[in-house]
CSV table of N, CA and C in Angstrom, one decimal:
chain,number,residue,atom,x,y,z
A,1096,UNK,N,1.8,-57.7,-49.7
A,1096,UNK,CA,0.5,-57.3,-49.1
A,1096,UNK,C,-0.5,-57.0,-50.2
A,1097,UNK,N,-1.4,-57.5,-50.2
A,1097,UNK,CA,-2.9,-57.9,-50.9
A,1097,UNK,C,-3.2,-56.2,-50.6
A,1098,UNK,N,-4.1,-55.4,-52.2
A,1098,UNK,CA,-4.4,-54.0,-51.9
A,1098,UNK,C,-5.9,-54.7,-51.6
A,1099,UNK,N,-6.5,-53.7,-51.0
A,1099,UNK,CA,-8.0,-54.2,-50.5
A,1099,UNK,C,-8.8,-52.9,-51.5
A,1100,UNK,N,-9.5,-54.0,-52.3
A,1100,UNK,CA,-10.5,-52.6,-53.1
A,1100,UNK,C,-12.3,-53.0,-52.7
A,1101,UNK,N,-12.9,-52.0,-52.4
A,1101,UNK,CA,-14.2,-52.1,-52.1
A,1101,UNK,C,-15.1,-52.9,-53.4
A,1102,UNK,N,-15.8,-53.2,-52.6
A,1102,UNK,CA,-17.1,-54.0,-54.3
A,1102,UNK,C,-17.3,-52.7,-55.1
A,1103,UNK,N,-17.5,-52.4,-55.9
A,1103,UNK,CA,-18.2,-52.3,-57.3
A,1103,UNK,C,-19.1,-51.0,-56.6
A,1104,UNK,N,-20.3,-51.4,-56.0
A,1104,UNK,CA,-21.5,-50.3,-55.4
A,1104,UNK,C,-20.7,-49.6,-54.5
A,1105,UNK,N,-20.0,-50.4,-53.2
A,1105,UNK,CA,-19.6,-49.7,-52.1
A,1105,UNK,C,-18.4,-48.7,-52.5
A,1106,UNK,N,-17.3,-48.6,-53.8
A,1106,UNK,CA,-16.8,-47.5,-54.0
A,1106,UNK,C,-17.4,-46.8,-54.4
A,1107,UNK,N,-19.1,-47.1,-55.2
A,1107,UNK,CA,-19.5,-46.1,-56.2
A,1107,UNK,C,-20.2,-44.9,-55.2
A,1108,UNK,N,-20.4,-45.7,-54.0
A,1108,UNK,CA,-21.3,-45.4,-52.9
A,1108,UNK,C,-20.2,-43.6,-52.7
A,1109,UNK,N,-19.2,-44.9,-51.9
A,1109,UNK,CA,-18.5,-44.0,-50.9
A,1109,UNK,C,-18.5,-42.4,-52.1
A,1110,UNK,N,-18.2,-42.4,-53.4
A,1110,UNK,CA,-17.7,-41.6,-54.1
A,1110,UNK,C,-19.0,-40.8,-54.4
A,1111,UNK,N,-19.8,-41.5,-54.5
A,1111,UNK,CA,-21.2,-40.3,-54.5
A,1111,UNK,C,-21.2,-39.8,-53.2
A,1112,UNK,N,-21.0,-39.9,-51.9
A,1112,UNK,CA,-20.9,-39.5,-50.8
A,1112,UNK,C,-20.3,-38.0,-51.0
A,1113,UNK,N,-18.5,-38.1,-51.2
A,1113,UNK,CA,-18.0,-37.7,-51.3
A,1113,UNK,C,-18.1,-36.8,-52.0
A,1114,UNK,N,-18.6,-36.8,-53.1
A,1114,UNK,CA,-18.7,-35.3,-54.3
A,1114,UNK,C,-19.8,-34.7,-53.7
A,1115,UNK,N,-20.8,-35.5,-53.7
A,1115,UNK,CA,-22.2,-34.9,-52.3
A,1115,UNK,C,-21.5,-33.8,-51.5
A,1116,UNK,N,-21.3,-34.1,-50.6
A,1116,UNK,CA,-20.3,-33.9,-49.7
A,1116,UNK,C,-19.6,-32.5,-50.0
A,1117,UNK,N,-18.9,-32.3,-51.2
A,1117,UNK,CA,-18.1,-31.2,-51.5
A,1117,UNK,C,-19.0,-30.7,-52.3
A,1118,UNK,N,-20.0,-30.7,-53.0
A,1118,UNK,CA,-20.6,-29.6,-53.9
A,1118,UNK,C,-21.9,-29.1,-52.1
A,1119,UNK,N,-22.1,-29.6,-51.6
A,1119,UNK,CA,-22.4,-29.0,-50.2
A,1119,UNK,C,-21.9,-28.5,-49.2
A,1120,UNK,N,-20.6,-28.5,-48.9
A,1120,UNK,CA,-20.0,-27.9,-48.3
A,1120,UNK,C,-19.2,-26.2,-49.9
A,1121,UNK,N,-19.6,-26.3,-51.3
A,1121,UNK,CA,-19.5,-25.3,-51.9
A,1121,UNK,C,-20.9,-24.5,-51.5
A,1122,UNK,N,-21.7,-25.0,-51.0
A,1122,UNK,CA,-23.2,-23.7,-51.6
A,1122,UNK,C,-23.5,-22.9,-50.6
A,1123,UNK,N,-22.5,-22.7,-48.9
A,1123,UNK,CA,-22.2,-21.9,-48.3
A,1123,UNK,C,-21.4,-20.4,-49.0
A,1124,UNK,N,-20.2,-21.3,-49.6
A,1124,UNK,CA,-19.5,-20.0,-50.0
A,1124,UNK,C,-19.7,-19.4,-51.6
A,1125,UNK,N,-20.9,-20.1,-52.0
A,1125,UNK,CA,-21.6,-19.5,-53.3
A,1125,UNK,C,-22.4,-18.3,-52.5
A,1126,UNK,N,-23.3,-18.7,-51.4
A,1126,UNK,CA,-24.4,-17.9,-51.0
A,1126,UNK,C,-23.5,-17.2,-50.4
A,1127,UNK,N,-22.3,-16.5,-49.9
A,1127,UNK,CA,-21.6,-14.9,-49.3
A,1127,UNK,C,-21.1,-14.7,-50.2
A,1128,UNK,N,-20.7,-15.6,-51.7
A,1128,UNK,CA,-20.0,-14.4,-52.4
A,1128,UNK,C,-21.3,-14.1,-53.1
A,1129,UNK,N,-21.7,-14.8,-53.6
A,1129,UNK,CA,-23.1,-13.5,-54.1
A,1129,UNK,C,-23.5,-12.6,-53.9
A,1130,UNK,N,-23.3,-12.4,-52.6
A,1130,UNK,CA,-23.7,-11.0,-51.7
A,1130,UNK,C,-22.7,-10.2,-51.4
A,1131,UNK,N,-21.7,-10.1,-52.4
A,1131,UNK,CA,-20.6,-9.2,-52.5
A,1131,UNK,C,-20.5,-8.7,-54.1
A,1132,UNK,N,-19.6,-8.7,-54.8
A,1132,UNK,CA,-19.7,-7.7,-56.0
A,1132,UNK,C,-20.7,-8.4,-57.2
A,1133,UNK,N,-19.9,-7.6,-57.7
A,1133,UNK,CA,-20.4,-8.2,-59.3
A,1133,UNK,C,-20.0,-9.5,-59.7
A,1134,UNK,N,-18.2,-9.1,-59.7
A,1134,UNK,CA,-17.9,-10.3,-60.2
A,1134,UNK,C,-17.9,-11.5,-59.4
A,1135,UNK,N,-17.7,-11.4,-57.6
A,1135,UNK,CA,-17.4,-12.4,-56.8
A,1135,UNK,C,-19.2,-13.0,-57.1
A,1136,UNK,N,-20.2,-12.1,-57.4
A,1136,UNK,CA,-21.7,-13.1,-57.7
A,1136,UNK,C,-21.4,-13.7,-59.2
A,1137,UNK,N,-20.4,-13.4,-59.9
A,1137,UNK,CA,-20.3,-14.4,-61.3
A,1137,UNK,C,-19.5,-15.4,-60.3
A,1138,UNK,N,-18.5,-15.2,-60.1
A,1138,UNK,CA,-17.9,-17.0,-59.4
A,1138,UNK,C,-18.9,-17.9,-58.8
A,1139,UNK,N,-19.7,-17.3,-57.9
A,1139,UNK,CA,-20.5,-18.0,-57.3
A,1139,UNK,C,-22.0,-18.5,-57.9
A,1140,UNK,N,-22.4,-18.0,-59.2
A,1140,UNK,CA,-23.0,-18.5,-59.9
A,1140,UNK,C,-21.9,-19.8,-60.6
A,1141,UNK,N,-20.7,-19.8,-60.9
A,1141,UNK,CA,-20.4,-20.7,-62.0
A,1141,UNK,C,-20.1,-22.1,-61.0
A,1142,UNK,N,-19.7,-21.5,-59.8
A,1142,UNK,CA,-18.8,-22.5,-58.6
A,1142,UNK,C,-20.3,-23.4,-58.3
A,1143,UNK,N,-21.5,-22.7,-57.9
A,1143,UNK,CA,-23.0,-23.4,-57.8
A,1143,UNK,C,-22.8,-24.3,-59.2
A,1144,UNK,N,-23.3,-23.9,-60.0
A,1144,UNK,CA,-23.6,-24.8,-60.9
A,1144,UNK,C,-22.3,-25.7,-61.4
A,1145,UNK,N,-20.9,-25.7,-61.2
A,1145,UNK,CA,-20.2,-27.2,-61.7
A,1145,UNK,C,-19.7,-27.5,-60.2
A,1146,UNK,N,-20.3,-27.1,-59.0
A,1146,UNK,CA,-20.3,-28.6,-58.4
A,1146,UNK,C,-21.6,-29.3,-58.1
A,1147,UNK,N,-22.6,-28.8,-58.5
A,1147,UNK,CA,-23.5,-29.1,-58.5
A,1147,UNK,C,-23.6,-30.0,-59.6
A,1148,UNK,N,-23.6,-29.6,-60.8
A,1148,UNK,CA,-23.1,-30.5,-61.9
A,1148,UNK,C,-22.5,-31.8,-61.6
A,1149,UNK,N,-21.2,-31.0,-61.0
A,1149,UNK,CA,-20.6,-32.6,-61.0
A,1149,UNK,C,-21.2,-34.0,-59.7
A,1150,UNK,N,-22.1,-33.3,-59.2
A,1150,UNK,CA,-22.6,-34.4,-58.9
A,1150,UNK,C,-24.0,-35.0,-59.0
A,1151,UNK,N,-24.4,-34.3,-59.8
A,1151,UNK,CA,-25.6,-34.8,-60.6
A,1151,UNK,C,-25.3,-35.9,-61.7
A,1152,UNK,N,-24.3,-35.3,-62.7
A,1152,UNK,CA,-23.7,-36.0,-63.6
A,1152,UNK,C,-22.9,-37.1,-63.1
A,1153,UNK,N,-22.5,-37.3,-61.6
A,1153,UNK,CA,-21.7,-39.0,-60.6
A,1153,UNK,C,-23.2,-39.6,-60.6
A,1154,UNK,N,-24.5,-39.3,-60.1
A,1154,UNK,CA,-25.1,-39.9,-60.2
A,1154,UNK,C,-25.4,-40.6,-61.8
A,1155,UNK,N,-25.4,-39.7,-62.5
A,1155,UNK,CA,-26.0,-40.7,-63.9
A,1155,UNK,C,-24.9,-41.4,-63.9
A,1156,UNK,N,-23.9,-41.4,-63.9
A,1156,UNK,CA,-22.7,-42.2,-64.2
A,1156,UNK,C,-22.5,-43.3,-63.3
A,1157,UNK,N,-23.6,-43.5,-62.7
A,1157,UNK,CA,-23.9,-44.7,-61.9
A,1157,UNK,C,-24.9,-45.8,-62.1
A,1158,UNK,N,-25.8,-45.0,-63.3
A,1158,UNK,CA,-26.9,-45.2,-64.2
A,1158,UNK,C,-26.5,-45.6,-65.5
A,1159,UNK,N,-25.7,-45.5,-66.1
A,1159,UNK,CA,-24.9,-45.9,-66.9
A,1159,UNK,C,-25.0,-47.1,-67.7
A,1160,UNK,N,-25.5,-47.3,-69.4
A,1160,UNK,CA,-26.0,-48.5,-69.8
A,1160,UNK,C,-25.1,-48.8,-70.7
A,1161,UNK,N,-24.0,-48.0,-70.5
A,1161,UNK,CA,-22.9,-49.0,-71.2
A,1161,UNK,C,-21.5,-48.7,-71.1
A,1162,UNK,N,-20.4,-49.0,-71.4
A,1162,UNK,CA,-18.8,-48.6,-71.1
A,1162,UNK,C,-18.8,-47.9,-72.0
A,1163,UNK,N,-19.3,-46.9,-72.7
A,1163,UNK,CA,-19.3,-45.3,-73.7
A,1163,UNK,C,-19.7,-44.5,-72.5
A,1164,UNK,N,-20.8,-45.2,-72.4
A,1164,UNK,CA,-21.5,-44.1,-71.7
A,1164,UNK,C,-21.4,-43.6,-69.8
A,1165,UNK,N,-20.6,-44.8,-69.4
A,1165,UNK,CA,-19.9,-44.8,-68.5
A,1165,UNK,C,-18.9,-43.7,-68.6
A,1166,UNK,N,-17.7,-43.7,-69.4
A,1166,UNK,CA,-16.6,-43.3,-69.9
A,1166,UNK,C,-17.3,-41.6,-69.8
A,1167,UNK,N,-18.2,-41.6,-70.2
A,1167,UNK,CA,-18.4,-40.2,-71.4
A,1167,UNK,C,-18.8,-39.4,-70.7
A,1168,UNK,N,-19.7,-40.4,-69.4
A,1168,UNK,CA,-20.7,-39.4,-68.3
A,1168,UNK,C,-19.7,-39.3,-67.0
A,1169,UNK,N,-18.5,-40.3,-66.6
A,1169,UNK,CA,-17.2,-39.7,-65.8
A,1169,UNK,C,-17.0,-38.7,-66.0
A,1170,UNK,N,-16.2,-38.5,-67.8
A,1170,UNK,CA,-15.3,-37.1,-67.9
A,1170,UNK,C,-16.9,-36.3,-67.4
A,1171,UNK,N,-17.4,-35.8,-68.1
A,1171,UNK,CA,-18.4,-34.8,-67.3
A,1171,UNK,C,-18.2,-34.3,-66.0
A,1172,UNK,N,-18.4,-35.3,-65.1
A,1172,UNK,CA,-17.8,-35.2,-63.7
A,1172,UNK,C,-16.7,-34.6,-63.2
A,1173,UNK,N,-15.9,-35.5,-63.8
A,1173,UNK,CA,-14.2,-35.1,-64.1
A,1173,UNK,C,-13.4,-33.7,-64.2
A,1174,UNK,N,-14.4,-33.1,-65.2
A,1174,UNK,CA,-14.6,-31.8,-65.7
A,1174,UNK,C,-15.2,-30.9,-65.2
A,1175,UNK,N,-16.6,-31.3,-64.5
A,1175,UNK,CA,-17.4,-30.4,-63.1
A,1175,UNK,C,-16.8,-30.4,-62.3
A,1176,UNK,N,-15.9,-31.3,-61.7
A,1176,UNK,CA,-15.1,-31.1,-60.4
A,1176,UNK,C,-14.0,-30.4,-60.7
A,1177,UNK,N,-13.0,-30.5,-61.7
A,1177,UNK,CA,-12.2,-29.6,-62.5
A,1177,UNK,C,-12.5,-28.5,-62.0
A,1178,UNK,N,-13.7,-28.1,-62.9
A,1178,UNK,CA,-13.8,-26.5,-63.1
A,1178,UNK,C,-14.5,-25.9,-61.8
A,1179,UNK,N,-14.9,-26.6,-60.6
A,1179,UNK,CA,-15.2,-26.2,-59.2
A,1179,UNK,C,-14.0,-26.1,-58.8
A,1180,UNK,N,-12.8,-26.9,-58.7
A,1180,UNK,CA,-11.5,-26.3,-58.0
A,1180,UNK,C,-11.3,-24.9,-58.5
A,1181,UNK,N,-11.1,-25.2,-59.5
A,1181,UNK,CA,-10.7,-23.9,-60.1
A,1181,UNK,C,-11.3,-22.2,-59.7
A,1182,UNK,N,-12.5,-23.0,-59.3
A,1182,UNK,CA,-13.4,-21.2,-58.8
A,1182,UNK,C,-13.1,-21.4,-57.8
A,1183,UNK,N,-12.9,-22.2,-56.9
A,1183,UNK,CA,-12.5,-22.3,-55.3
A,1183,UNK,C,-11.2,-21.8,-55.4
A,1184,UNK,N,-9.9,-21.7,-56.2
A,1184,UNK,CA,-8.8,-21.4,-56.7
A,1184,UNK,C,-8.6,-20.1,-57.1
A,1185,UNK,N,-9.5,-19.9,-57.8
A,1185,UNK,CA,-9.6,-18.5,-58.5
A,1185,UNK,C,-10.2,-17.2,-57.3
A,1186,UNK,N,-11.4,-17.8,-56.6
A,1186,UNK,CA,-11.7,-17.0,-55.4
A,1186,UNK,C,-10.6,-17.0,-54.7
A,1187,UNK,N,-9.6,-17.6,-54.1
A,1187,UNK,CA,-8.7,-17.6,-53.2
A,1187,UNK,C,-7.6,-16.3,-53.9
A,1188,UNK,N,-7.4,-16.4,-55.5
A,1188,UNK,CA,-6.6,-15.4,-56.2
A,1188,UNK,C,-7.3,-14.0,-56.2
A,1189,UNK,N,-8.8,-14.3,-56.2
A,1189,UNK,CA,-9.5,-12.6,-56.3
A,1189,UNK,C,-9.4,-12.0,-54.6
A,1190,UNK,N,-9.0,-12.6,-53.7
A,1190,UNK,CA,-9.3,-12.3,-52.1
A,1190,UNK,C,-10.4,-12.7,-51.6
A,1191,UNK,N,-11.2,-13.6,-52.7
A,1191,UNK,CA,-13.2,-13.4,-52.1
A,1191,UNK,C,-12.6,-14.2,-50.6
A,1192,UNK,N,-11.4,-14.6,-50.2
A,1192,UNK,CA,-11.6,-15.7,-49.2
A,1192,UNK,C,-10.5,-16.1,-48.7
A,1193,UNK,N,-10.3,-16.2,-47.8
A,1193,UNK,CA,-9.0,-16.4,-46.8
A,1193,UNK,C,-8.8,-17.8,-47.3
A,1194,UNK,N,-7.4,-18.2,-47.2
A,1194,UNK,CA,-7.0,-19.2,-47.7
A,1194,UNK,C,-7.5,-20.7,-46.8
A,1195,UNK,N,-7.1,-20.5,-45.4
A,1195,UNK,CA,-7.5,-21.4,-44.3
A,1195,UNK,C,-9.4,-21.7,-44.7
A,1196,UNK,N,-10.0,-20.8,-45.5
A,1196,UNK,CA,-11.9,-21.2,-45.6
A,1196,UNK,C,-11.9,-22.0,-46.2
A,1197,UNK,N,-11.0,-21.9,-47.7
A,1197,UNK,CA,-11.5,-23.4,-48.3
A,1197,UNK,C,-10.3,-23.8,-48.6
A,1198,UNK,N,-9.2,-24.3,-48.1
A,1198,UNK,CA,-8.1,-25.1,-48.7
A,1198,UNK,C,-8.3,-26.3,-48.6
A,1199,UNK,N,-9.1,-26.9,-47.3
A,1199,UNK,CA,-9.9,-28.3,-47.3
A,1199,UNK,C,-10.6,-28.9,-48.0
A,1200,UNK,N,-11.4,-27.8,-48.4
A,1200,UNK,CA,-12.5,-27.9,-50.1
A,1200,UNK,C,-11.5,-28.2,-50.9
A,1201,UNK,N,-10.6,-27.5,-51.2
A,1201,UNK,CA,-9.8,-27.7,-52.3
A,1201,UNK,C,-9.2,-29.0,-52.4
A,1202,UNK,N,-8.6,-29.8,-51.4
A,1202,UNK,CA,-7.7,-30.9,-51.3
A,1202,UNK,C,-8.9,-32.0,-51.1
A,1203,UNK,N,-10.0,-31.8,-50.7
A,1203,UNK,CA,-11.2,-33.1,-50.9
A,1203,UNK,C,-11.5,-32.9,-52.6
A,1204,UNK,N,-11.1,-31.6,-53.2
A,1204,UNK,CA,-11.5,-31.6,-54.6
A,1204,UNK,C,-10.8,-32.7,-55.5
A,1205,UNK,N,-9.1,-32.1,-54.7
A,1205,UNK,CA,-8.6,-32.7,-55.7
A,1205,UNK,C,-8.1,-34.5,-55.5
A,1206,UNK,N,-8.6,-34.6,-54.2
A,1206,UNK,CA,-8.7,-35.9,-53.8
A,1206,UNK,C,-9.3,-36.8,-54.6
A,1207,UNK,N,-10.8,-36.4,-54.7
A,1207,UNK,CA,-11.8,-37.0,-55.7
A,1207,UNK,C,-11.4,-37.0,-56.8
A,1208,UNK,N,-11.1,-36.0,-57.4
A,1208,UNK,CA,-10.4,-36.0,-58.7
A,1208,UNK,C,-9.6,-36.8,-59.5
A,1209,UNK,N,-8.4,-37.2,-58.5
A,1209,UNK,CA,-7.5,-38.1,-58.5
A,1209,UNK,C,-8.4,-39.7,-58.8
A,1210,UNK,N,-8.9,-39.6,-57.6
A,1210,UNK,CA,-10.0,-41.0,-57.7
A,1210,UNK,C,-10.8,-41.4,-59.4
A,1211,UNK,N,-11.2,-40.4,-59.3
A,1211,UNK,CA,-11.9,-40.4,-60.7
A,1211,UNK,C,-11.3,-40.6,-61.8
A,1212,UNK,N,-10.3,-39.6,-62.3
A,1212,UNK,CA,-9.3,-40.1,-63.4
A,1212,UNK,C,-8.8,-41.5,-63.1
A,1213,UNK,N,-8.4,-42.0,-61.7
A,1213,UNK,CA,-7.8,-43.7,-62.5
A,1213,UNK,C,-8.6,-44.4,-62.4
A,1214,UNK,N,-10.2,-43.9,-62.2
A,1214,UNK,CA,-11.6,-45.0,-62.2
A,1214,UNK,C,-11.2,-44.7,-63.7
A,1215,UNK,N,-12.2,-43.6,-64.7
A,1215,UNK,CA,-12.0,-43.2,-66.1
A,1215,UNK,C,-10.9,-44.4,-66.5
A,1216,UNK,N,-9.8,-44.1,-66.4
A,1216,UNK,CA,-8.7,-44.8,-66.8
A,1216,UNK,C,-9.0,-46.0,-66.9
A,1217,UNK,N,-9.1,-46.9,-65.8
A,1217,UNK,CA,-9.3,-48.3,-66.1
A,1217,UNK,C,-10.5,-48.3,-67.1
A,1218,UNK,N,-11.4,-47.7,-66.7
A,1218,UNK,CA,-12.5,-47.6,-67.6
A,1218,UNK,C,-12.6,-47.9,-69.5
A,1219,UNK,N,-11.2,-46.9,-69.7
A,1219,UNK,CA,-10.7,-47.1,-70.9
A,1219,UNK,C,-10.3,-48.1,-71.5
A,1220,UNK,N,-9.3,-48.7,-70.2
A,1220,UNK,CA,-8.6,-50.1,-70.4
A,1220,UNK,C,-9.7,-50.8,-70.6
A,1221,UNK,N,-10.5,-51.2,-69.7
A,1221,UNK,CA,-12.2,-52.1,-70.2
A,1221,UNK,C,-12.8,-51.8,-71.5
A,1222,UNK,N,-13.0,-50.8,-71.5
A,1222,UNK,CA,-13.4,-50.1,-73.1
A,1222,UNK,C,-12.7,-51.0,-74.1
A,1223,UNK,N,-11.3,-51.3,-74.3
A,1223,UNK,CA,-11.0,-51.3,-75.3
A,1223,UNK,C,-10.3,-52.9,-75.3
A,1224,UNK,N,-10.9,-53.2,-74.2
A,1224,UNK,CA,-10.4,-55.1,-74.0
A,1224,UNK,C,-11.5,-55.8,-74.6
C-alpha cells in the first residue's frame, strides 16, 4: 500500500492551521489563570507567549530562504511548542486546572510536535545530501 503524502504547501498549510489552532485554543486559559495568583499569572504569561511564539515562528519557517534557515526556524517552533506543553503540563501539576480542560490541548500539542520533529528530520537528511 502506497503512503499518501500531501504536496509540499498543502502539509505546510494543514500544519500552520494546526499550531493556529492550539496557540488559540491556549489564550483562553492564559486569560483565567492570570486572574488567579501570582504565580498561575507567571504560567500564563510564559504559556501566551511560547505558543504564540511557536506559531509565529511556523509561519517564518514557511518563508524560509534556505535549508539552514528552514532547519533553524523549525527547531524554534519545535521548542515553542515544547515549552507550551510543558505549561499546559505544569498547570495541570500546580491544580491551575482539571485535567479533562486541557488534556486535548495537550495531545494536539504533542501531535504536532511529533509532526514536526520528522519534518526537521528529513530536513536534516536534505541538509546534508
Amino acid at each position: 500500500m502506497d503512503k499518501h503524502y500531501l504536496p509540499k504547501e498543502e502539509f505546510a498549510e494543514m500544519i500552520f492551521v494546526r499550531i493556529k489552532a492550539f496557540s488559540l485554543r491556549c489564550m483562553p486559559l492564559c486569560d483565567n489563570l492570570f486572574l488567579k495568583t501570582i504565580s498561575a499569572k507567571n504560567i500564563a504569561k510564559q504559556l501566551a507567549r511560547s505558543s504564540t511564539s511557536s506559531v509565529a515562528n511556523y509561519r517564518a519557517v514557511r518563508r524560509a530562504r534556505s535549508r539552514n534557515e528552514f532547519y533553524a526556524k523549525l527547531s524554534i517552533v519545535i521548542e515553542e511548542l515544547d515549552e507550551s506543553i510543558f505549561w499546559l503540563e505544569y498547570s495541570l501539576d500546580a491544580n491551575f486546572y482539571e485535567e479533562s480542560k486541557v488534556k486535548s490541548l495537550i495531545i494536539e500539542g504533542y501531535e504536532i510536535l511529533k509532526i514536526l520533529a520528522k519534518a526537521r528530520k528529513t530536513a536534516s537528511e536534505n541538509k546534508s545530501n
